[in-house]
Short mmCIF file of C-alpha atoms and ligand atoms in Angstrom, two decimals:
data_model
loop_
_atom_site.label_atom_id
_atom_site.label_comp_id
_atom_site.label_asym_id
_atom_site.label_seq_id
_atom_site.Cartn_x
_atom_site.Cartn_y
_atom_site.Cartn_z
CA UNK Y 246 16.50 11.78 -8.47
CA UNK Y 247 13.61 13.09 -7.07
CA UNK Y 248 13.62 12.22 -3.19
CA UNK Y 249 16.65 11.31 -1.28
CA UNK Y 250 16.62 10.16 1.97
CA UNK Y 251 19.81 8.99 3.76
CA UNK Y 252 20.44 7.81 6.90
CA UNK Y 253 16.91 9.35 8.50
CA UNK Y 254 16.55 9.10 11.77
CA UNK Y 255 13.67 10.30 13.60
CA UNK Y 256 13.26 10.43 17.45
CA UNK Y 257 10.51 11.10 19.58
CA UNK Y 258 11.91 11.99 23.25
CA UNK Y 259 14.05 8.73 23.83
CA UNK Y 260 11.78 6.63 21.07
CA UNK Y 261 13.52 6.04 17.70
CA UNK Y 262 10.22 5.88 15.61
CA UNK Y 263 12.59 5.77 12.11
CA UNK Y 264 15.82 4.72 12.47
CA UNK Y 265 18.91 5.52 9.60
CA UNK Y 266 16.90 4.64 6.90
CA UNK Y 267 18.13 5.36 3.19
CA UNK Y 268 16.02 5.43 0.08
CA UNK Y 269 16.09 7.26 -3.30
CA UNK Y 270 12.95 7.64 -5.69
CA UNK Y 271 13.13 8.25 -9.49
CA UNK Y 272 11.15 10.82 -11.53
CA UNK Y 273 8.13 9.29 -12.52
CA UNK Y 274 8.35 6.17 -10.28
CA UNK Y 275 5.63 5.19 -7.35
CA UNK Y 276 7.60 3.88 -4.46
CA UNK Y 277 5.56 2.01 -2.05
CA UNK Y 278 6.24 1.96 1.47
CA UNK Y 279 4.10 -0.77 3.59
CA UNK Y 280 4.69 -2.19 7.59
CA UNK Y 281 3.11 -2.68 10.13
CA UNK Y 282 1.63 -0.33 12.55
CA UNK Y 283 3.87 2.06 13.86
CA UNK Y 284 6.44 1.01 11.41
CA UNK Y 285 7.53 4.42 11.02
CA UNK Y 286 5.96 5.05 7.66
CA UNK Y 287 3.87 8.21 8.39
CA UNK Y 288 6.50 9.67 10.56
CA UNK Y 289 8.75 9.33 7.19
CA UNK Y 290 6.61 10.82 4.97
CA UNK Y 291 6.12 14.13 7.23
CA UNK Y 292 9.78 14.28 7.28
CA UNK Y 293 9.79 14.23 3.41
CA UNK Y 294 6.83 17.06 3.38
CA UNK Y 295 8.49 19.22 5.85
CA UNK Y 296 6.13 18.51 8.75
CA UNK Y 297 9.03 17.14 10.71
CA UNK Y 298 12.35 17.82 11.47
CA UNK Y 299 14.41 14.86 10.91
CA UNK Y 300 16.85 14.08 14.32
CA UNK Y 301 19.63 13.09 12.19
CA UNK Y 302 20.50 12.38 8.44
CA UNK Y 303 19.53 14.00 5.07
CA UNK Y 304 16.24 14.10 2.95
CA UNK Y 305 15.75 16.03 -0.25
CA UNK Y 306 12.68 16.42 -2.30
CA UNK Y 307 13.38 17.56 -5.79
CA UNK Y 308 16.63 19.00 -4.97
CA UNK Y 309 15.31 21.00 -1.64
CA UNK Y 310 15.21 20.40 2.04
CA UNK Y 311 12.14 20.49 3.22
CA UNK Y 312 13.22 22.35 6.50
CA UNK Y 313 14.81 25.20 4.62
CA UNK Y 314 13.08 24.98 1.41
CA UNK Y 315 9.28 24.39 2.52
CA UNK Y 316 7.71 26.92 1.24
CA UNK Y 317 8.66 26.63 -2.18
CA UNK Y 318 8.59 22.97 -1.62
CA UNK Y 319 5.12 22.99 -1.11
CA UNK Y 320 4.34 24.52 -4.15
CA UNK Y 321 5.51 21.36 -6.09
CA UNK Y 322 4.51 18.61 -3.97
CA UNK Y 323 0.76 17.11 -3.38
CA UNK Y 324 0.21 15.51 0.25
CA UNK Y 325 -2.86 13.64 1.45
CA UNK Y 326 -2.26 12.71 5.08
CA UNK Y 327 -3.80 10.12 7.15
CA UNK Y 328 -5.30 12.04 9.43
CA UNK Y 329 -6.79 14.92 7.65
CA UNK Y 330 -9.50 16.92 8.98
CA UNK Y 331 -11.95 19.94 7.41
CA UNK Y 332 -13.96 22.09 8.96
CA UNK Y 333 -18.05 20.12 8.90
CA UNK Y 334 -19.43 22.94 7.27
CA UNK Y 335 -17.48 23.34 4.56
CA UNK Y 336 -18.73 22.53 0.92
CA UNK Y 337 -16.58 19.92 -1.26
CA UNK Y 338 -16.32 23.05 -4.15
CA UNK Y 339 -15.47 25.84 -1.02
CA UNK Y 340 -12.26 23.33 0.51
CA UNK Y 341 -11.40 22.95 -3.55
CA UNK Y 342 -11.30 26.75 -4.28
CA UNK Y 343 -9.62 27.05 -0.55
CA UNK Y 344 -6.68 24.65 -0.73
CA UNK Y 345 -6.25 26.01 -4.59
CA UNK Y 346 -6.23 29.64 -3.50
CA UNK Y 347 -3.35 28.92 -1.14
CA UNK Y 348 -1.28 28.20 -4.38
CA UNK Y 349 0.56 30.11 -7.25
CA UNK Y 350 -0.31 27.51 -9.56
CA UNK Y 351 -3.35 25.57 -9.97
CA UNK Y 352 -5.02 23.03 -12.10
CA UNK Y 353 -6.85 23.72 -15.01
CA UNK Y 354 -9.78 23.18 -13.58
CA UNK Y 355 -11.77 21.65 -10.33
CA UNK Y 356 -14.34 20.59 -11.43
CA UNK Y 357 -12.69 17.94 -13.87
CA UNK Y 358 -10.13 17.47 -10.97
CA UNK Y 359 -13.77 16.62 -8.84
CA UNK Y 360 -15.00 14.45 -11.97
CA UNK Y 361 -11.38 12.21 -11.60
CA UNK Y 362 -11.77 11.48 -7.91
CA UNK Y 363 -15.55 10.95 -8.55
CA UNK Y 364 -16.88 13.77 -6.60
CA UNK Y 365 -18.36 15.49 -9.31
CA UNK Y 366 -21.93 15.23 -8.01
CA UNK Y 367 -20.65 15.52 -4.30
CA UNK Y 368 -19.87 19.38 -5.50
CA UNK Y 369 -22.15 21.32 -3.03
CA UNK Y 370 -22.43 18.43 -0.22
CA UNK Y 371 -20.75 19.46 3.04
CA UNK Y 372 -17.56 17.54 4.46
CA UNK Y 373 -19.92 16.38 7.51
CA UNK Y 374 -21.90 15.00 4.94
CA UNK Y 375 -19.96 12.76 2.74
CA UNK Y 376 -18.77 9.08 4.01
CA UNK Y 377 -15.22 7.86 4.64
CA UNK Y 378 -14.34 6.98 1.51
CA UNK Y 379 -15.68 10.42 0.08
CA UNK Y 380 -13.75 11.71 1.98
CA UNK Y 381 -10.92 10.36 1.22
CA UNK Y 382 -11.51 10.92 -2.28
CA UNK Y 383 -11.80 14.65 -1.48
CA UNK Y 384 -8.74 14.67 0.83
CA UNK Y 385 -6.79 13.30 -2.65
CA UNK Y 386 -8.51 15.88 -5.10
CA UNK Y 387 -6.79 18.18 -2.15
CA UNK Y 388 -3.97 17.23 -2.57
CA UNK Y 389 -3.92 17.49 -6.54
CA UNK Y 390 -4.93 21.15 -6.40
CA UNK Y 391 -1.68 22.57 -7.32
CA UNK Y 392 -1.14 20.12 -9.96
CA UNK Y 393 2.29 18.67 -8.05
CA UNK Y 394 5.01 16.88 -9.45
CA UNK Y 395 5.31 14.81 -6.78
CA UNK Y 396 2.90 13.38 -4.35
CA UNK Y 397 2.72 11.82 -1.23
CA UNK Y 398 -0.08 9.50 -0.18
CA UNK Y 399 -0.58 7.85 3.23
CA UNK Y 400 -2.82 5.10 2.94
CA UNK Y 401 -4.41 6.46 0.09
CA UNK Y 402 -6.91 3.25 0.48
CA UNK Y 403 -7.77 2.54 3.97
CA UNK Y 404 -11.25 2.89 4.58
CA UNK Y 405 -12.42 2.22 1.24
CA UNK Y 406 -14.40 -0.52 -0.59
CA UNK Y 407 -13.16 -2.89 -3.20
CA UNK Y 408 -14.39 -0.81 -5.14
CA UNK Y 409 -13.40 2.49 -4.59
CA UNK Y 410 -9.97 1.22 -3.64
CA UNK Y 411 -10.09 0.24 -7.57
CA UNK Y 412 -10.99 3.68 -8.79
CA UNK Y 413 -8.14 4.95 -6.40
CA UNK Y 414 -5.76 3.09 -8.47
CA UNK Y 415 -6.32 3.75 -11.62
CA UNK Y 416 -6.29 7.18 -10.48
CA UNK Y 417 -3.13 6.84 -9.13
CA UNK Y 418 -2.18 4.51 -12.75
CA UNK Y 419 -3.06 7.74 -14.57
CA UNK Y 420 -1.13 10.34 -12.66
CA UNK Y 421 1.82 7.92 -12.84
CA UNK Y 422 1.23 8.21 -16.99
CA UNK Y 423 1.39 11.74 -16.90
CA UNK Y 424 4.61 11.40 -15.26
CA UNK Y 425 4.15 12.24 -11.71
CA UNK Y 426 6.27 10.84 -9.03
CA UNK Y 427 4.55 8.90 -6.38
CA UNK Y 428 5.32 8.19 -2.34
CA UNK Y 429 2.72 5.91 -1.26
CA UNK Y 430 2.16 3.97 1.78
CA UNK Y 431 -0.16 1.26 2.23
CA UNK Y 432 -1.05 -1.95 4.49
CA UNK Y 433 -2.49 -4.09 1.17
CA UNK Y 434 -0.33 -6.18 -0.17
CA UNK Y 435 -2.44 -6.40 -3.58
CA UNK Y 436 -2.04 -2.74 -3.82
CA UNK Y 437 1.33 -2.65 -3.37
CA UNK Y 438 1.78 -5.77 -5.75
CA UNK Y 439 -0.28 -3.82 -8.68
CA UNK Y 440 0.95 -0.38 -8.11
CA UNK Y 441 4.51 -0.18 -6.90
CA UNK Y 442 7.73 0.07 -8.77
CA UNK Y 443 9.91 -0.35 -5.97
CA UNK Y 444 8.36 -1.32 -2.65
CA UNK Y 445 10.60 -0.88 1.00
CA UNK Y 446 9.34 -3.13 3.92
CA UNK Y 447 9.67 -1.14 7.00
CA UNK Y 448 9.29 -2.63 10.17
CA UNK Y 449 10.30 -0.95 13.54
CA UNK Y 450 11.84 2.21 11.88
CA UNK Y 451 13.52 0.09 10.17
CA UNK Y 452 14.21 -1.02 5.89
CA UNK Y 453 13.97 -4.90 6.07
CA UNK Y 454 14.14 -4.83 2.07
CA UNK Y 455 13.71 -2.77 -0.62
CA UNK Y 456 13.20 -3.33 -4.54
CA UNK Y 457 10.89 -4.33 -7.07
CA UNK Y 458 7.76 -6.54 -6.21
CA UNK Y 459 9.40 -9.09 -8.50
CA UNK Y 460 12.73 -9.17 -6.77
CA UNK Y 461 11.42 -9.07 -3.23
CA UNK Y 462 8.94 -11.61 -4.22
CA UNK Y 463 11.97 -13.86 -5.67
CA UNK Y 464 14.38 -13.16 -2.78
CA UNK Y 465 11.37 -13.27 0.36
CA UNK Y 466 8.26 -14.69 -1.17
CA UNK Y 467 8.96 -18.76 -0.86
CA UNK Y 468 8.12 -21.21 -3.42
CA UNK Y 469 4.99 -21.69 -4.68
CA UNK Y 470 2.70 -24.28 -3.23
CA UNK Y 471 -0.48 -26.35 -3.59
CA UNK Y 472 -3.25 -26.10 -0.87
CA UNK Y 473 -5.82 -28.66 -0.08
CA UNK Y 474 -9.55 -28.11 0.66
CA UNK Y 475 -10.08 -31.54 2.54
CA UNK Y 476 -13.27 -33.21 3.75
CA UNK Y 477 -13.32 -34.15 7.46
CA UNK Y 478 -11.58 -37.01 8.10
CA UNK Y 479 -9.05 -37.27 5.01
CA UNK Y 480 -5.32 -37.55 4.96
CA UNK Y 481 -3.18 -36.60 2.02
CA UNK Y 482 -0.61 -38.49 3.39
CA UNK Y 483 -2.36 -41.84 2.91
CA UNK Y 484 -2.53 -40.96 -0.92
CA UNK Y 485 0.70 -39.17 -1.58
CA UNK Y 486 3.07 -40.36 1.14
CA UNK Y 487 6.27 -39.03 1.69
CA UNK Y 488 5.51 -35.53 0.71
CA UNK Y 489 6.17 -32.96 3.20
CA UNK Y 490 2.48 -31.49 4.04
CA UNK Y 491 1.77 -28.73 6.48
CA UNK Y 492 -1.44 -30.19 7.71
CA UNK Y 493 -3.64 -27.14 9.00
CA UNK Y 494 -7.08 -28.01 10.86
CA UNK Y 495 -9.41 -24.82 11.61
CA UNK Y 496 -10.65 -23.66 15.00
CA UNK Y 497 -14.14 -25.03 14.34
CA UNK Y 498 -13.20 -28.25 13.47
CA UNK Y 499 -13.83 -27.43 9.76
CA UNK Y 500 -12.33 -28.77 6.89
CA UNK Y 501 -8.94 -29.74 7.24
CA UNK Y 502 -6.09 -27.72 5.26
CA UNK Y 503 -3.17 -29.27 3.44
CA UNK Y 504 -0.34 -27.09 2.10
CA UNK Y 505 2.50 -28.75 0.12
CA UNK Y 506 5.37 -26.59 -0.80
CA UNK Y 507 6.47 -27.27 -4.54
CA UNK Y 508 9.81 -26.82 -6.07
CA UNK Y 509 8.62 -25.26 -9.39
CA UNK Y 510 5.65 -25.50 -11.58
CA UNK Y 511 6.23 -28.94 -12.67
CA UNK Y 512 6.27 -30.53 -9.47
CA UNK Y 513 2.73 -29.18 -9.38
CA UNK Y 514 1.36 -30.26 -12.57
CA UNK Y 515 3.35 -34.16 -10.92
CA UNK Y 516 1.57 -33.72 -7.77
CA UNK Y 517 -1.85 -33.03 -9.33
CA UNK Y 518 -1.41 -35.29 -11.65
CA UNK Y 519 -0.90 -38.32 -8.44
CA UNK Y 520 -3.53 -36.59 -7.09
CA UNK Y 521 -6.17 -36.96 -9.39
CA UNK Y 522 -4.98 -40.49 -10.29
CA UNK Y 523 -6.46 -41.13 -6.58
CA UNK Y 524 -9.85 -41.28 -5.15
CA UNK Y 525 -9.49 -38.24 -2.86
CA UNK Y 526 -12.64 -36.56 -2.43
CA UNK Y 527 -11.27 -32.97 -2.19
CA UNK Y 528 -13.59 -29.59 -1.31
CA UNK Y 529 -10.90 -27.29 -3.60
CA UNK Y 530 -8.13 -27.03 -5.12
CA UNK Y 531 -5.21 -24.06 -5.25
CA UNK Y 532 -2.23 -23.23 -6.83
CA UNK Y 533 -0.96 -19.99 -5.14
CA UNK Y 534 2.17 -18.20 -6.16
CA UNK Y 535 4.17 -16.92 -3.77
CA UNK Y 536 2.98 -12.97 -3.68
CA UNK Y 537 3.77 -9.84 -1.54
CA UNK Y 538 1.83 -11.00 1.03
CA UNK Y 539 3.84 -13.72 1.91
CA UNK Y 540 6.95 -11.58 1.57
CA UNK Y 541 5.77 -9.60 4.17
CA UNK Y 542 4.95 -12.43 6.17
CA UNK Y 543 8.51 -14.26 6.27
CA UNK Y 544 10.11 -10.50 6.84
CA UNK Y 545 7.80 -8.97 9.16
CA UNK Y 546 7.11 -12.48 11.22
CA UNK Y 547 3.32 -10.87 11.15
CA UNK Y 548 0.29 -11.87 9.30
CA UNK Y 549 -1.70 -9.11 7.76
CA UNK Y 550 -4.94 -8.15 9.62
CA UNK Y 551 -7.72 -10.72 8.22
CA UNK Y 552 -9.53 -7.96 6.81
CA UNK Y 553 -6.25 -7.00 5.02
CA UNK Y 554 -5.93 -9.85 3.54
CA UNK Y 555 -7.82 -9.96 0.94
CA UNK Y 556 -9.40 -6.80 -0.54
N1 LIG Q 158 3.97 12.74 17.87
C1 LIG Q 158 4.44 11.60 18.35
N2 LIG Q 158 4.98 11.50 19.58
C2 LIG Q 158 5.46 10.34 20.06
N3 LIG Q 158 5.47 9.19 19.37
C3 LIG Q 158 4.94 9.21 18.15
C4 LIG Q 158 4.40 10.39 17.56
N4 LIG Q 158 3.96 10.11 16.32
C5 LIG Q 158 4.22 8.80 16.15
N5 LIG Q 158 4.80 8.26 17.23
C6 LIG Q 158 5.24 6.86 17.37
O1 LIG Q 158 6.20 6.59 16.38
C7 LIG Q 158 6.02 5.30 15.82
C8 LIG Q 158 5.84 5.41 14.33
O2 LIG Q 158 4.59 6.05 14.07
P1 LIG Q 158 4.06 6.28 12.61
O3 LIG Q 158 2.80 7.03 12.71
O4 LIG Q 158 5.15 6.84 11.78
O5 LIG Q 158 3.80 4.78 12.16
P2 LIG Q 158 3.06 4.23 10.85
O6 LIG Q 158 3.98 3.26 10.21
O7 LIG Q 158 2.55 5.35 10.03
O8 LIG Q 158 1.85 3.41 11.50
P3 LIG Q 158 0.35 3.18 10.96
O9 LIG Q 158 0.43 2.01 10.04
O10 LIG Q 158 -0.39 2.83 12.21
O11 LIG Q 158 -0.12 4.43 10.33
C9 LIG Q 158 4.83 4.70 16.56
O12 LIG Q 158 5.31 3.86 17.57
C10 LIG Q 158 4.12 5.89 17.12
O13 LIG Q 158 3.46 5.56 18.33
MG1 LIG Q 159 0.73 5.93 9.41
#
């Protein structure tokens, strides 16, 4: 076991931001931690790094606490932090050399370590220089400097494009291959889906649920359904009566919506097969498996942020 956490608790004055929360991680896992805002995930990943002294419980990180054992801790572990800060004048290479110099042991080499968070021609730029998502590229080249066996990540993707949130996990694919262990938190659903091992929903300081995408998605994520793309003024009811649709008409009097919950996969090959045997004049057609997303949904009561949604 590489991190234990049990019972956590963590209070600010009189405000329990995490509140007895339990969790284990395996060597060589990537445990994914997503909620909402001020779910308590950052607070419980600077108790795992030592930045924080839990109020009550127990957390280990390979086999130290990171109260007593920091120091040594640190050695081991790679963090990249939400809010992370350099100085503006300092070159990409000079913060690489900097953060490494602060450790007994180091990677091979930076510049390669620059080439696989594609920085590599970003080298000599200053940090005031680069945009977000260099940046956060940088801050994650930071935190491989001491080539760590385990590493934390909080929201190793916000900020970034589609496509540099894509290079961000296959990085994160490969340093799960060599066998690192992986603490990452995240508000995308799709990166959760695609990365995670285990995934724990925390809301409120609290776990809601915790396991595998495929379990939570079984236990949390509903049944699959079918969604209509209507023109104005048609009714799926008039074709296929008696089937329970959620009708759903948008703001600006576009298109209406129809969502019909299936059973299984062969209701939907029935229902499309009724439908097309009408003469509905439909704008699209979907089949959507139930996915983290809507797990999230029926735990956290809370629709992801539009721009969430879909990266
Ligand atoms: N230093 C602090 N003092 C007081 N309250 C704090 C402090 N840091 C965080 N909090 C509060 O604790 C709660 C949990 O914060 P935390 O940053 O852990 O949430 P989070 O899940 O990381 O949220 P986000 O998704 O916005 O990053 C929030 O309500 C926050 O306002
Ligand atoms: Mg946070």
């Amino acid at each position: 076991m590489i991190i234990q956490v049990e019972g956590l608790v963590k209070d600010y004055g009189s405000f329990r931001a995490v509140d007895t929360i339990s969790f284990t991680v395996e060597e060589g896992e990537i445990f994914g931690i997503v909620g909402p805002n001020g779910a308590g995930k950052t607070t419980t990943v600077e108790c795992l790094i030592g930045l924080r002294k839990p109020t009550a419980g127990r957390v280990s990180v390979l086999g130290m606490d990171p109260q007593e054992d920091g120091y040594a801790l640190r050695e081991r572990i790679g963090v990249q932090l939400q809010t992370s800060t350099l100085p503006s004048r300092m070159k990409v290479g000079e913060a690489l050399s900097f953060f490494a110099s602060f450790y007994e042991k180091a990677v091979p080499s930076l510049e390669s370590l620059l080439e696989q968070v594609g920085l590599a021609e970003k080298k000599n730029r200053y940090f005031q220089g680069l945009s977000g998502g260099e940046k956060q590229r940088l801050f994650i080249a930071l935190a491989l400097v001491n080539d760590p066996q385990v590493i934390f990540l909080d929201e190793l993707t916000t900020g970034l494009d589609p496509r540099g949130r894509r290079h961000m996990w296959s990085l994160v694919e490969d340093l799960k291959k060599q066998g690192k262990t992986i603490l990452l938190t995240t508000h995308f659903m799709e990166e959760i889906q695609r990365l995670a091992d285990r995934v724990a929903i925390l809301s409120g300081g609290k776990i809601l649920a915790m396991g595998t995408p495929q379990e939570l998605i079984a236990a949390y994520g509903g049944t699959p359904r079918l969604i209509l793309h209507l023109r104005p003024g048609e009714d799926p009811e008039r074709l296929l009566p008696g089937k329970a649709w959620q009708k759903v008409s948008h703001e600006d009097g576009g298109p209406l919506k129809a969502i019909l919950p299936l059973k299984d996969m062969r209701e939907a090959a029935q229902v499309m097969h009724q439908l097309l045997a009408t003469d509905m004049d439909f704008q699209a057609l979907e089949l959507q498996q139930p996915s983290m997303e809507d797990v999230y949904l029926n735990l956290t009561g809370k629709p992801l942020e539009v721009e969430n949604s879909h990266a």
